[in-house]
Coordinates of C-alpha atoms in Angstrom, one line a residue:
M1 CA 4.0 34.5 5.1
N2 CA 5.0 34.0 1.5
A3 CA 3.1 36.3 -0.8
S4 CA 4.6 35.0 -4.1
L5 CA 2.4 34.7 -7.1
G6 CA 4.8 32.3 -8.7
P7 CA 7.7 30.1 -7.9
S8 CA 10.5 32.0 -6.1
P9 CA 14.0 31.8 -7.6
E10 CA 15.5 31.1 -4.2
D11 CA 12.8 29.4 -2.1
P12 CA 10.1 27.8 -4.3
H13 CA 6.5 27.2 -3.2
P14 CA 5.9 23.8 -1.6
R15 CA 3.5 23.1 -4.5
P16 CA 5.4 24.8 -7.3
Q17 CA 2.9 24.1 -10.2
L18 CA -0.2 25.4 -8.4
V19 CA 0.5 28.7 -6.6
R20 CA -1.7 31.3 -5.1
G21 CA -0.9 34.7 -3.8
G22 CA -0.5 33.9 -0.1
W23 CA 0.5 31.0 2.0
T24 CA 1.7 30.4 5.6
D25 CA 4.7 28.1 6.3
L26 CA 4.3 26.1 9.5
S27 CA 7.9 24.9 9.5
G28 CA 9.7 25.5 12.8
E29 CA 9.3 24.5 16.4
W30 CA 6.4 22.2 17.3
E31 CA 5.6 20.4 20.5
F32 CA 6.5 16.7 20.3
R33 CA 6.0 13.5 22.2
H34 CA 6.8 9.8 21.7
D35 CA 3.9 7.4 22.4
D36 CA 5.7 4.1 22.7
D37 CA 2.9 2.6 24.9
E38 CA 0.3 3.9 22.4
I39 CA -1.8 5.6 25.1
G40 CA -2.3 9.0 23.3
L41 CA -5.6 8.3 21.6
G42 CA -7.1 6.8 24.8
Q43 CA -5.9 9.8 26.9
G44 CA -7.2 12.3 24.4
W45 CA -3.9 13.9 23.3
Q46 CA -5.6 15.0 20.1
R47 CA -7.8 17.4 22.2
G48 CA -4.7 19.5 23.0
G49 CA -4.8 19.5 26.8
T50 CA -1.9 17.0 27.5
A51 CA 1.6 18.3 28.0
F52 CA 4.1 17.4 25.3
D53 CA 7.5 16.9 26.8
Q54 CA 9.8 17.8 23.8
T55 CA 10.3 20.4 21.1
I56 CA 10.9 19.3 17.5
V57 CA 11.9 21.4 14.4
V58 CA 9.6 20.6 11.6
P59 CA 10.0 19.3 8.8
Y60 CA 13.0 17.3 10.1
P61 CA 12.2 13.8 11.2
P62 CA 12.8 12.9 14.9
E63 CA 15.6 10.5 14.1
S64 CA 17.6 13.3 12.6
S65 CA 19.9 15.7 14.5
L66 CA 18.4 18.8 12.8
S67 CA 15.1 18.0 14.4
G68 CA 16.5 18.6 17.9
I69 CA 15.2 15.1 18.9
H70 CA 17.8 12.7 17.3
A71 CA 16.1 9.6 18.7
T72 CA 17.1 6.8 16.3
G73 CA 15.5 3.9 18.2
H74 CA 12.2 2.3 17.5
H75 CA 9.3 4.7 18.3
P76 CA 6.4 3.5 16.2
V77 CA 4.0 6.4 17.2
V78 CA 4.8 10.1 17.6
W79 CA 2.7 13.2 18.2
Y80 CA 3.1 16.8 17.1
R81 CA 1.3 19.9 18.2
R82 CA 1.4 23.6 17.1
R83 CA -0.7 26.7 17.5
F84 CA -1.3 29.0 14.5
T85 CA -3.4 31.9 13.3
P86 CA -5.2 31.2 10.0
P87 CA -4.6 33.1 6.8
A88 CA -7.2 35.3 5.1
G89 CA -9.7 33.5 2.9
R90 CA -13.2 32.3 2.8
R91 CA -11.9 28.8 3.4
V92 CA -8.6 27.6 4.9
L93 CA -6.7 24.6 3.7
L94 CA -4.0 22.7 5.7
H95 CA -1.4 21.0 3.5
L96 CA 1.1 18.3 4.6
G97 CA 3.8 17.5 2.1
A98 CA 4.7 14.0 3.5
V99 CA 4.2 12.2 6.8
D100 CA 5.7 8.8 7.2
Y101 CA 3.8 6.5 7.3
R102 CA 0.2 6.8 8.6
A103 CA -1.2 10.1 9.8
S104 CA -4.2 11.5 11.6
V105 CA -4.7 15.2 11.9
W106 CA -6.9 17.2 14.3
V107 CA -7.6 21.0 14.4
N108 CA -9.0 22.2 17.7
G109 CA -9.8 18.6 18.6
H110 CA -11.8 17.9 15.4
L111 CA -10.4 15.1 13.1
V112 CA -9.8 16.8 9.7
A113 CA -7.7 14.2 7.9
T114 CA -6.3 10.7 7.8
H115 CA -3.7 9.5 5.3
E116 CA -1.6 6.5 4.5
G117 CA 1.6 6.7 2.5
G118 CA 4.9 8.1 3.7
H119 CA 5.9 10.0 0.5
T120 CA 2.8 11.6 -0.9
P121 CA 0.9 14.8 0.1
F122 CA -2.5 15.3 1.5
S123 CA -4.7 18.3 2.4
A124 CA -7.7 19.1 4.5
D125 CA -10.3 21.9 4.4
I126 CA -10.2 23.0 8.1
T127 CA -12.6 25.9 7.9
T128 CA -15.4 24.4 10.0
A129 CA -12.8 23.2 12.7
L130 CA -11.6 26.8 13.3
T131 CA -12.9 28.6 16.4
S132 CA -14.6 32.0 16.7
A133 CA -15.0 32.4 12.9
H134 CA -11.2 32.9 12.9
V135 CA -11.4 36.1 15.1
D136 CA -11.1 36.6 18.8
P137 CA -13.1 39.2 20.8
D138 CA -10.6 41.9 20.1
G139 CA -10.9 41.5 16.4
E140 CA -7.5 39.7 16.0
P141 CA -7.2 36.3 14.4
A142 CA -8.0 33.6 16.9
V143 CA -5.2 31.1 17.8
Q144 CA -5.9 27.6 16.6
T145 CA -4.3 24.2 17.5
V146 CA -3.2 21.5 15.0
V147 CA -2.2 18.0 16.3
V148 CA -0.7 15.3 14.1
R149 CA -0.3 11.7 15.1
A150 CA 2.1 9.7 13.0
E151 CA 2.5 5.9 13.0
D152 CA 5.5 4.2 11.4
R153 CA 6.0 0.5 12.2
P154 CA 9.7 -0.4 11.7
G155 CA 9.0 -4.1 11.3
D156 CA 6.2 -3.9 8.8
A157 CA 7.7 -5.2 5.6
T158 CA 4.4 -4.5 3.6
Q159 CA 4.9 -0.8 4.2
P160 CA 6.7 0.9 1.2
R161 CA 9.9 2.1 3.0
G162 CA 12.6 2.4 0.3
K163 CA 16.1 2.6 1.9
Q164 CA 14.8 3.0 5.4
D165 CA 16.1 0.2 7.6
W166 CA 13.7 -2.0 9.4
A167 CA 16.2 -2.7 12.2
E168 CA 19.5 -0.9 12.4
P169 CA 21.4 0.8 9.5
H170 CA 23.4 -1.9 7.6
V171 CA 24.8 -2.5 4.1
I172 CA 22.7 -0.2 1.9
W173 CA 19.9 0.7 4.3
Y174 CA 19.8 3.8 6.4
H175 CA 18.2 5.3 9.5
R176 CA 14.4 5.7 9.3
T177 CA 12.5 8.9 8.6
T178 CA 9.4 8.9 10.8
G179 CA 6.6 11.4 10.8
I180 CA 6.6 14.9 9.2
W181 CA 9.5 15.3 6.7
Q182 CA 8.1 17.8 4.2
T183 CA 6.6 21.3 4.5
V184 CA 3.4 21.8 6.5
W185 CA 1.5 24.9 5.3
L186 CA -1.7 26.8 5.3
E187 CA -3.5 28.4 2.4
G188 CA -6.6 30.8 2.2
V189 CA -8.8 30.0 -0.7
P190 CA -12.3 31.1 -2.1
D191 CA -15.4 29.0 -1.7
L192 CA -14.9 27.6 -5.2
H193 CA -11.3 27.0 -6.0
V194 CA -8.8 25.0 -8.1
T195 CA -7.5 21.9 -6.4
D196 CA -5.3 20.4 -9.1
L197 CA -3.8 21.2 -12.5
T198 CA -2.1 18.7 -14.9
W199 CA -0.3 19.6 -18.0
T200 CA 0.5 17.1 -20.9
P201 CA 2.3 18.6 -23.9
D202 CA 1.2 17.5 -27.5
I203 CA 4.1 18.7 -29.6
P204 CA 2.8 17.3 -33.0
G205 CA -0.6 18.7 -32.2
A206 CA 0.8 22.2 -31.4
A207 CA -1.1 22.1 -28.1
A208 CA -1.1 21.2 -24.4
R209 CA -3.8 19.3 -22.6
M210 CA -4.8 20.9 -19.2
E211 CA -6.8 18.9 -16.7
I212 CA -8.3 21.1 -14.0
D213 CA -10.0 20.0 -10.8
L214 CA -12.3 22.2 -8.7
N215 CA -13.2 21.5 -5.1
R216 CA -16.8 21.0 -5.9
L217 CA -19.4 21.3 -8.7
P218 CA -20.0 24.9 -9.5
A219 CA -23.6 26.1 -8.8
T220 CA -23.7 27.6 -12.2
A221 CA -21.4 27.5 -15.2
V222 CA -18.0 29.2 -14.7
T223 CA -15.4 30.5 -17.2
V224 CA -12.0 28.9 -17.1
R225 CA -9.3 31.0 -18.8
V226 CA -5.7 30.0 -19.4
V227 CA -3.0 32.4 -20.5
L228 CA 0.4 31.0 -21.5
R229 CA 3.5 33.2 -21.8
L230 CA 7.1 32.7 -22.8
G231 CA 9.0 35.1 -20.6
T232 CA 7.1 38.1 -19.6
D233 CA 5.8 39.5 -22.9
E234 CA 5.2 36.8 -25.5
V235 CA 1.6 35.4 -25.2
L236 CA 1.5 31.8 -26.6
A237 CA -2.1 31.1 -25.8
D238 CA -5.1 32.9 -24.4
Q239 CA -8.3 30.7 -24.3
S240 CA -11.5 30.5 -22.3
W241 CA -14.0 27.7 -21.8
R242 CA -17.5 27.4 -20.2
V243 CA -17.2 24.7 -17.5
T244 CA -20.1 23.1 -15.6
T245 CA -18.4 20.2 -13.9
D246 CA -15.8 19.9 -11.1
R247 CA -13.3 18.3 -13.5
A248 CA -12.5 19.2 -17.0
A249 CA -9.9 18.3 -19.7
L250 CA -9.2 21.2 -22.0
Q251 CA -7.0 21.6 -25.0
V252 CA -4.8 24.7 -25.1
D253 CA -3.8 25.5 -28.6
I254 CA -0.2 26.8 -29.0
P255 CA 0.1 28.1 -32.6
A256 CA 3.8 28.9 -32.3
L257 CA 4.5 25.1 -31.9
A258 CA 3.1 24.5 -35.4
Q259 CA 6.0 26.5 -36.9
G260 CA 8.5 23.7 -37.3
Q261 CA 11.5 25.8 -38.0
D262 CA 10.8 28.0 -35.0
R263 CA 9.8 25.3 -32.6
D264 CA 13.1 24.6 -30.9
R265 CA 13.0 27.9 -28.9
L266 CA 9.9 26.6 -27.1
L267 CA 11.0 23.1 -26.4
W268 CA 12.3 22.0 -23.0
S269 CA 15.5 20.0 -22.7
P270 CA 18.5 19.8 -20.4
E271 CA 20.4 22.1 -22.8
S272 CA 17.6 24.6 -23.0
P273 CA 15.2 24.2 -20.1
T274 CA 12.6 26.6 -21.4
L275 CA 9.5 26.9 -19.1
I276 CA 6.2 28.3 -20.1
R277 CA 4.4 30.5 -17.5
A278 CA 0.7 29.8 -17.0
V279 CA -2.1 31.8 -15.3
V280 CA -5.4 30.0 -14.8
T281 CA -8.5 31.9 -13.6
V282 CA -12.0 30.8 -12.7
S283 CA -14.7 33.5 -13.1
E284 CA -18.4 33.9 -13.1
P285 CA -19.6 34.2 -16.8
D286 CA -19.1 37.8 -17.7
G287 CA -18.6 38.4 -14.0
P288 CA -16.0 38.8 -11.3
E289 CA -12.9 36.5 -10.9
I290 CA -13.4 33.7 -8.4
D291 CA -9.9 32.1 -8.2
R292 CA -6.5 32.7 -9.8
V293 CA -3.5 30.4 -9.7
R294 CA -0.1 30.4 -11.3
S295 CA 1.6 27.4 -12.8
Y296 CA 4.2 26.5 -15.4
L297 CA 4.9 23.7 -17.9
G298 CA 7.6 22.5 -20.2
L299 CA 6.9 21.6 -23.8
R300 CA 8.7 18.3 -24.5
S301 CA 8.1 14.7 -25.4
A302 CA 9.8 11.6 -24.0
G303 CA 9.7 8.2 -25.6
I304 CA 11.6 5.3 -27.1
G305 CA 12.3 4.0 -30.6
G306 CA 15.0 2.2 -32.6
G307 CA 17.0 1.3 -29.5
H308 CA 17.2 4.9 -28.3
F309 CA 15.6 7.0 -25.7
L310 CA 13.9 9.9 -27.5
L311 CA 13.7 13.4 -26.2
N312 CA 11.5 15.7 -28.4
G313 CA 11.5 13.0 -31.0
Q314 CA 15.3 12.8 -31.3
P315 CA 17.7 10.1 -30.0
Y316 CA 19.2 11.3 -26.7
F317 CA 21.9 9.6 -24.6
L318 CA 21.2 9.6 -20.9
R319 CA 24.1 10.4 -18.6
M320 CA 22.5 10.0 -15.1
V321 CA 23.6 9.6 -11.6
L322 CA 21.9 7.7 -8.8
N323 CA 20.8 9.9 -5.9
Q324 CA 19.5 8.7 -2.6
G325 CA 18.2 12.2 -1.6
Y326 CA 19.4 11.6 1.9
W327 CA 21.4 14.0 4.2
P328 CA 23.3 13.0 7.4
D329 CA 21.7 15.7 9.5
S330 CA 18.2 15.6 8.2
H331 CA 17.7 12.1 6.5
L332 CA 15.0 12.2 3.8
A333 CA 14.2 15.8 4.4
A334 CA 16.4 18.5 2.8
P335 CA 18.7 20.3 5.3
G336 CA 17.3 23.7 4.4
P337 CA 15.4 25.7 1.7
D338 CA 18.5 25.8 -0.6
G339 CA 19.5 22.1 -0.1
L340 CA 17.4 20.8 -3.0
R341 CA 18.6 23.5 -5.3
K342 CA 22.3 22.9 -4.5
E343 CA 21.8 19.2 -5.1
A344 CA 20.5 19.8 -8.6
E345 CA 23.3 22.3 -9.3
L346 CA 26.0 19.8 -8.2
I347 CA 24.5 17.1 -10.5
K348 CA 24.7 19.6 -13.4
A349 CA 28.2 20.7 -12.4
F350 CA 29.5 17.1 -12.8
G351 CA 28.1 17.0 -16.4
F352 CA 25.2 14.7 -15.8
N353 CA 22.0 15.4 -17.8
G354 CA 19.8 13.3 -15.5
V355 CA 19.2 11.8 -12.1
R356 CA 17.6 8.6 -11.0
V357 CA 16.0 9.4 -7.6
H358 CA 16.4 6.1 -5.9
Q359 CA 13.8 4.6 -3.6
K360 CA 12.2 7.9 -2.8
I361 CA 9.4 10.2 -4.0
E362 CA 11.3 13.4 -3.9
D363 CA 10.1 16.7 -2.6
P364 CA 8.4 18.6 -5.5
R365 CA 10.7 21.5 -4.9
F366 CA 13.6 19.3 -6.1
L367 CA 11.6 18.6 -9.3
Y368 CA 11.1 22.3 -9.6
W369 CA 14.9 22.9 -9.7
C370 CA 15.3 20.1 -12.2
D371 CA 12.7 21.8 -14.4
V372 CA 14.5 25.2 -14.0
L373 CA 18.1 24.0 -14.4
G374 CA 17.4 21.2 -16.9
L375 CA 17.8 17.7 -15.4
L376 CA 16.0 14.6 -16.6
V377 CA 14.5 12.6 -13.7
W378 CA 13.7 8.9 -13.3
A379 CA 11.0 8.8 -10.7
E380 CA 11.0 5.6 -8.6
M381 CA 8.6 4.2 -6.0
P382 CA 10.1 3.2 -2.6
S383 CA 9.8 -0.5 -2.2
A384 CA 8.1 -2.7 0.3
Y385 CA 10.0 -5.9 1.2
E386 CA 7.2 -8.5 1.4
F387 CA 4.8 -9.7 -1.3
S388 CA 1.2 -10.0 -0.1
A389 CA -2.2 -8.5 -1.0
T390 CA -1.6 -5.8 1.7
A391 CA 1.8 -4.9 0.2
V392 CA 0.3 -4.7 -3.3
E393 CA -2.6 -2.5 -2.1
R394 CA -0.3 -0.1 -0.2
L395 CA 2.2 0.3 -3.0
V396 CA -0.4 0.8 -5.7
H397 CA -2.3 3.4 -3.6
E398 CA 0.9 5.4 -3.0
W399 CA 2.3 5.0 -6.5
V400 CA -1.0 6.3 -8.1
A401 CA -0.8 9.4 -5.8
A402 CA 2.9 10.0 -6.7
V403 CA 2.3 9.7 -10.5
R404 CA -0.7 12.1 -10.2
R405 CA 1.4 14.6 -8.2
D406 CA 4.4 14.7 -10.5
R407 CA 3.2 14.0 -14.0
S408 CA 3.2 17.7 -15.0
H409 CA 6.9 18.1 -14.4
P410 CA 8.8 18.2 -17.7
C411 CA 11.9 16.9 -16.0
V412 CA 10.3 13.5 -15.2
V413 CA 10.9 11.3 -18.2
T414 CA 10.6 7.8 -16.8
W415 CA 8.5 6.0 -14.2
V416 CA 10.0 3.1 -12.2
P417 CA 7.5 1.3 -9.8
L418 CA 9.8 -1.6 -8.8
N419 CA 13.6 -1.9 -8.3
E420 CA 15.7 -5.0 -8.4
S421 CA 12.8 -7.3 -7.5
W422 CA 12.5 -5.8 -4.0
G423 CA 9.2 -6.9 -2.7
V424 CA 8.8 -9.4 -5.5
Q425 CA 11.8 -11.6 -4.7
D426 CA 10.3 -14.7 -6.3
I427 CA 9.2 -13.0 -9.6
A428 CA 11.2 -15.4 -11.7
V429 CA 9.0 -18.3 -10.6
S430 CA 5.8 -16.7 -9.2
S431 CA 3.1 -15.9 -11.7
R432 CA 1.4 -13.7 -9.2
Q433 CA 4.5 -11.5 -8.8
Q434 CA 4.9 -11.4 -12.6
H435 CA 1.3 -10.2 -13.0
Y436 CA 1.9 -7.6 -10.4
A437 CA 5.0 -6.1 -12.2
T438 CA 3.2 -6.2 -15.5
A439 CA 0.1 -4.7 -14.0
L440 CA 2.1 -1.8 -12.5
Y441 CA 3.6 -1.2 -16.0
H442 CA 0.2 -1.0 -17.6
L443 CA -1.4 0.9 -14.7
T444 CA 1.3 3.6 -14.9
H445 CA 0.7 3.9 -18.6
A446 CA -3.0 4.2 -18.0
L447 CA -2.3 7.1 -15.5
D448 CA 0.2 8.8 -17.8
G449 CA 0.8 7.6 -21.4
S450 CA 3.4 10.3 -22.1
R451 CA 6.5 8.7 -20.7
P452 CA 8.4 5.3 -20.7
V453 CA 7.7 2.9 -17.9
I454 CA 10.1 0.3 -16.4
S455 CA 8.4 -2.6 -14.7
N456 CA 11.4 -3.7 -12.5
D457 CA 14.6 -1.7 -12.9
G458 CA 17.8 -3.7 -12.9
W459 CA 16.7 -7.2 -13.9
E460 CA 13.8 -9.6 -14.2
H461 CA 11.7 -7.3 -16.4
T462 CA 8.3 -8.5 -17.5
E463 CA 7.1 -5.6 -19.7
S464 CA 9.3 -2.5 -19.9
D465 CA 9.9 0.3 -22.3
I466 CA 13.6 0.4 -21.4
W467 CA 15.7 -2.7 -20.7
S468 CA 17.8 -1.5 -17.8
I469 CA 20.6 -3.6 -16.3
H470 CA 22.5 -3.2 -13.0
D471 CA 26.1 -4.3 -13.3
Y472 CA 28.9 -3.5 -10.8
A473 CA 31.7 -4.7 -13.0
P474 CA 35.1 -3.7 -11.5
T475 CA 36.7 -2.2 -14.6
G476 CA 35.8 -0.6 -17.9
D477 CA 37.3 -3.5 -19.8
V478 CA 34.8 -5.9 -18.3
L479 CA 31.9 -3.6 -19.2
A480 CA 33.3 -3.3 -22.8
Q481 CA 33.5 -7.0 -23.1
R482 CA 29.9 -7.5 -21.9
Y483 CA 28.2 -4.6 -23.7
G484 CA 30.5 -3.6 -26.5
T485 CA 29.0 -5.8 -29.2
P486 CA 25.4 -6.9 -30.2
D487 CA 26.2 -10.5 -29.2
G488 CA 27.4 -9.3 -25.8
V489 CA 24.2 -7.3 -25.2
A490 CA 22.0 -10.2 -26.4
A491 CA 23.8 -12.6 -24.0
A492 CA 23.3 -10.1 -21.1
L493 CA 19.6 -9.8 -21.9
H494 CA 18.8 -13.4 -22.4
H495 CA 21.1 -15.4 -20.1
L496 CA 21.7 -15.4 -16.4
G497 CA 23.8 -12.3 -15.6
T498 CA 26.3 -11.6 -13.0
T499 CA 23.6 -11.5 -10.4
R500 CA 22.4 -15.0 -11.4
R501 CA 19.1 -13.4 -12.4
N502 CA 17.7 -13.0 -16.0
V503 CA 17.3 -9.5 -17.2
L504 CA 14.2 -10.4 -19.2
L505 CA 11.5 -12.8 -18.0
G506 CA 9.3 -14.7 -20.4
D507 CA 9.0 -13.3 -23.9
P508 CA 8.4 -9.6 -23.6
V509 CA 7.2 -7.6 -26.6
H510 CA 10.1 -6.0 -28.6
R511 CA 9.3 -2.5 -29.6
G512 CA 12.6 -0.8 -30.0
Q513 CA 13.6 -0.7 -26.3
P514 CA 16.9 0.9 -25.6
V515 CA 19.4 -0.9 -23.4
M516 CA 20.8 1.1 -20.5
I517 CA 23.2 0.3 -17.6
T518 CA 21.3 2.0 -14.8
E519 CA 23.5 1.0 -11.9
F520 CA 27.3 0.6 -12.1
G521 CA 30.4 1.9 -10.4
G522 CA 29.8 2.1 -6.7
L523 CA 33.5 2.8 -6.0
S524 CA 34.5 3.7 -2.5
Y525 CA 37.3 6.2 -1.7
A526 CA 38.1 7.6 1.8
P527 CA 34.9 6.3 3.4
E528 CA 33.6 8.6 6.2
A529 CA 31.8 5.8 8.1
P530 CA 33.4 4.8 11.4
G531 CA 35.5 1.7 11.6
D532 CA 35.0 -1.0 9.1
S533 CA 31.2 -0.6 8.7
W534 CA 31.2 1.2 5.4
F535 CA 29.9 -0.4 2.2
G536 CA 31.1 -0.2 -1.4
Y537 CA 31.3 -2.4 -4.5
A538 CA 35.1 -1.9 -4.8
T539 CA 37.7 0.3 -3.1
V540 CA 40.1 2.8 -4.7
A541 CA 43.3 4.2 -3.2
D542 CA 43.0 8.0 -3.8
A543 CA 41.2 10.7 -5.8
E544 CA 43.3 10.0 -9.0
D545 CA 42.6 6.3 -8.8
L546 CA 38.9 7.1 -8.4
Y547 CA 38.9 9.3 -11.5
T548 CA 40.8 6.8 -13.6
R549 CA 38.5 3.9 -12.6
V550 CA 35.3 5.9 -13.1
A551 CA 36.6 7.3 -16.5
G552 CA 37.2 3.7 -17.6
L553 CA 33.8 2.5 -16.6
I554 CA 32.0 5.5 -18.2
G555 CA 34.2 5.4 -21.3
A556 CA 33.3 1.8 -22.0
L557 CA 29.6 2.7 -22.0
L558 CA 30.1 5.8 -24.1
D559 CA 32.1 3.8 -26.6
S560 CA 29.4 1.1 -27.0
P561 CA 27.0 1.6 -29.9
Q562 CA 24.6 -0.8 -28.2
I563 CA 24.1 1.3 -25.0
A564 CA 21.6 4.2 -24.9
G565 CA 22.4 5.6 -21.5
F566 CA 23.7 4.9 -18.0
C567 CA 23.3 5.8 -14.4
Y568 CA 26.4 6.0 -12.2
T569 CA 26.2 4.9 -8.5
Q570 CA 26.2 7.3 -6.8
L571 CA 26.2 11.1 -6.2
A572 CA 27.0 11.3 -2.5
D573 CA 28.2 9.0 0.4
T574 CA 25.1 8.0 2.4
E575 CA 25.7 6.8 6.0
Q576 CA 27.7 3.6 5.7
E577 CA 27.3 3.4 1.9
A578 CA 30.5 5.3 1.1
N579 CA 30.6 5.2 -2.7
G580 CA 29.7 8.7 -3.8
L581 CA 31.4 11.2 -6.1
L582 CA 30.7 13.6 -3.1
T583 CA 31.2 13.1 0.6
A584 CA 28.1 13.0 2.7
A585 CA 28.7 16.7 3.3
R586 CA 28.5 17.3 -0.5
C587 CA 32.3 18.0 -1.0
P588 CA 33.6 16.7 -4.3
K589 CA 36.0 13.8 -4.3
I590 CA 36.8 14.4 -8.0
D591 CA 37.3 17.8 -9.7
P592 CA 33.9 18.6 -11.3
P593 CA 35.1 20.4 -14.4
R594 CA 37.5 17.5 -15.2
F595 CA 34.8 15.0 -14.6
R596 CA 32.4 17.0 -16.7
A597 CA 34.8 17.0 -19.7
M598 CA 35.1 13.3 -19.5
I599 CA 31.5 12.4 -19.2
T600 CA 30.1 14.8 -21.8
R601 CA 32.1 13.5 -24.8
A602 CA 30.0 12.1 -27.6
S603 CA 28.6 8.6 -27.3
A604 CA 29.0 6.0 -30.0
G605 CA 25.4 5.1 -29.7
I606 CA 24.3 8.4 -31.2
G607 CA 26.7 9.3 -34.1
A608 CA 25.3 12.8 -34.5
E609 CA 25.3 13.7 -30.8
Q610 CA 26.6 17.2 -30.2
V611 CA 28.5 17.8 -27.0
D612 CA 30.3 21.1 -26.3
A613 CA 33.4 19.6 -24.6
E614 CA 35.5 22.7 -24.9
R615 CA 32.9 24.7 -22.9
A616 CA 32.7 21.9 -20.4
I617 CA 36.5 22.1 -19.8
A618 CA 36.4 25.9 -19.6
I619 CA 33.9 26.1 -16.8
A620 CA 35.8 27.0 -13.7
D621 CA 32.8 27.2 -11.3
P622 CA 29.7 25.5 -12.8
V623 CA 27.5 26.1 -9.7
A624 CA 28.2 29.8 -9.9
E625 CA 27.4 29.7 -13.6
F626 CA 24.1 28.0 -13.1
T627 CA 23.2 30.5 -10.4
A628 CA 23.9 33.4 -12.8
I629 CA 21.9 31.8 -15.6
R630 CA 18.9 31.2 -13.3
A631 CA 19.0 34.8 -12.0
A632 CA 19.0 36.1 -15.6
R633 CA 16.1 34.0 -16.8
P634 CA 13.2 36.1 -18.0
D635 CA 10.6 33.5 -17.2
R636 CA 11.3 33.4 -13.4
E637 CA 9.4 35.6 -11.0
T638 CA 10.8 37.0 -7.8
A639 CA 8.8 36.5 -4.7
S640 CA 7.6 39.4 -2.5
R641 CA 7.8 38.7 1.2

């Protein structure tokens, strides 16, 4: 049982921006069974009487070694079962962070939820499915049974799958992640309770917009109160509203933001990741409290203008790294509670100020650490690999859920619904596929108008707020020749590039879009993959050669006044793709302080950019430093267990 009323500094809540005082983690051993012949439903496995012949450790997928199953073959249907005692509360909710790809859930034989989408969460109110009013004849909580059936068709190319291979791992595709791969947990809640909170900062308006959802219409008007604090003492806002609906959009005024000369201390950025604590209560008018949740937000803006990415209204050069979010022993699932934190700390240690999460909707606890430590995130939808009405429907459905889940995280600064024309391979000539990419751009802006959106990262953009290019040039000299002058950049944007694809399609609207190189590098050194099966874009001889080549590539982009940011490929070796700055075990191939000093020097694209290079060189152990900073932060709460 986790009794934290706020995100824990060491093991954050599985839903870190909507936390109540009590939840039960169902991670650990579950009964498990493959259903290759798809007989489970007909034989009534959902009713709980059939023996399951294996034990799996949730939330690790059955293809992974940490699951205890390690079955990497094609098993399109799998079943899970676990017994549990419900937590206290008038109602009990069951939450599943992610189940790939299609899920059905029963409690005590009663179907309580179905869900499609392998990367997004879903919940069920299981109160009426619980037996004996939660209590056995001796007055103890009655034991309940939850059963999950997961269906993941390896050969279905209309299913958004990202980097999961449809056959066997090859080139840049990896082993599949089937079934449960994020936290399953229980929560006791009151009859009327908050189900969703969304925060949208309004810096010029000295306010934040809060959208609140309740599980149902209140029988009578309720009072919603919001208290925002900086640290533990300074109250930034304390407002109340009379609410009569199950969904309300409320403006929270933050007078301290109106003081322009004092505003910087409140703003969130990678250099100063200030988070504002929030407590939201729902009460009867002039009566008792009904529900209380804790949350947090970051006050920042993200946009574009004048050829720059703008953070808090100022030009900001993006130094990002591509991250697959994949581990050799656990695949898409993090290898333990601290795995996501360590990943963010390693990215910071190398001097990057951002991360492009590639082909994965990442666990929200990773976004929490990016919020806390200060890392900008490009959030990207896993691709399908076939264009059809079914593929469109599936991707749009899951993308809407992903944007809704993550749009309150201050770290997320760009949305990327498509990558490298995957799933829209004929976009250059197909008007349907062009409409699809453009529709995703506009749909994403309709869901969240506070961040830039890229229609198709890498090339063949229809409408995009950032013109991103993927270019695996072998040396910095080649990158400098291509992107060091206005004519070079214009040629790259408007003529067939090195991939024989146009970067821009048609005649997109020009509105000051910055140009960024969002994949480059990919250099392989000491590949860990067996034999000759490893993949890289070029090979280097040793660690010094790797540093020299990477420094040349990054230096060429930092020296170009035309380039507004970059994303290096990639953070860690991943299966046969052996082109990381880290090994698959997360051991650095390059000395992090040396790399940090190189990457954090000022960029030519922003003449006034301030980078503390001397401090970067002086850091002997960046990970230890970030740990100490986090522990000392006044706006973090320690969990009680």
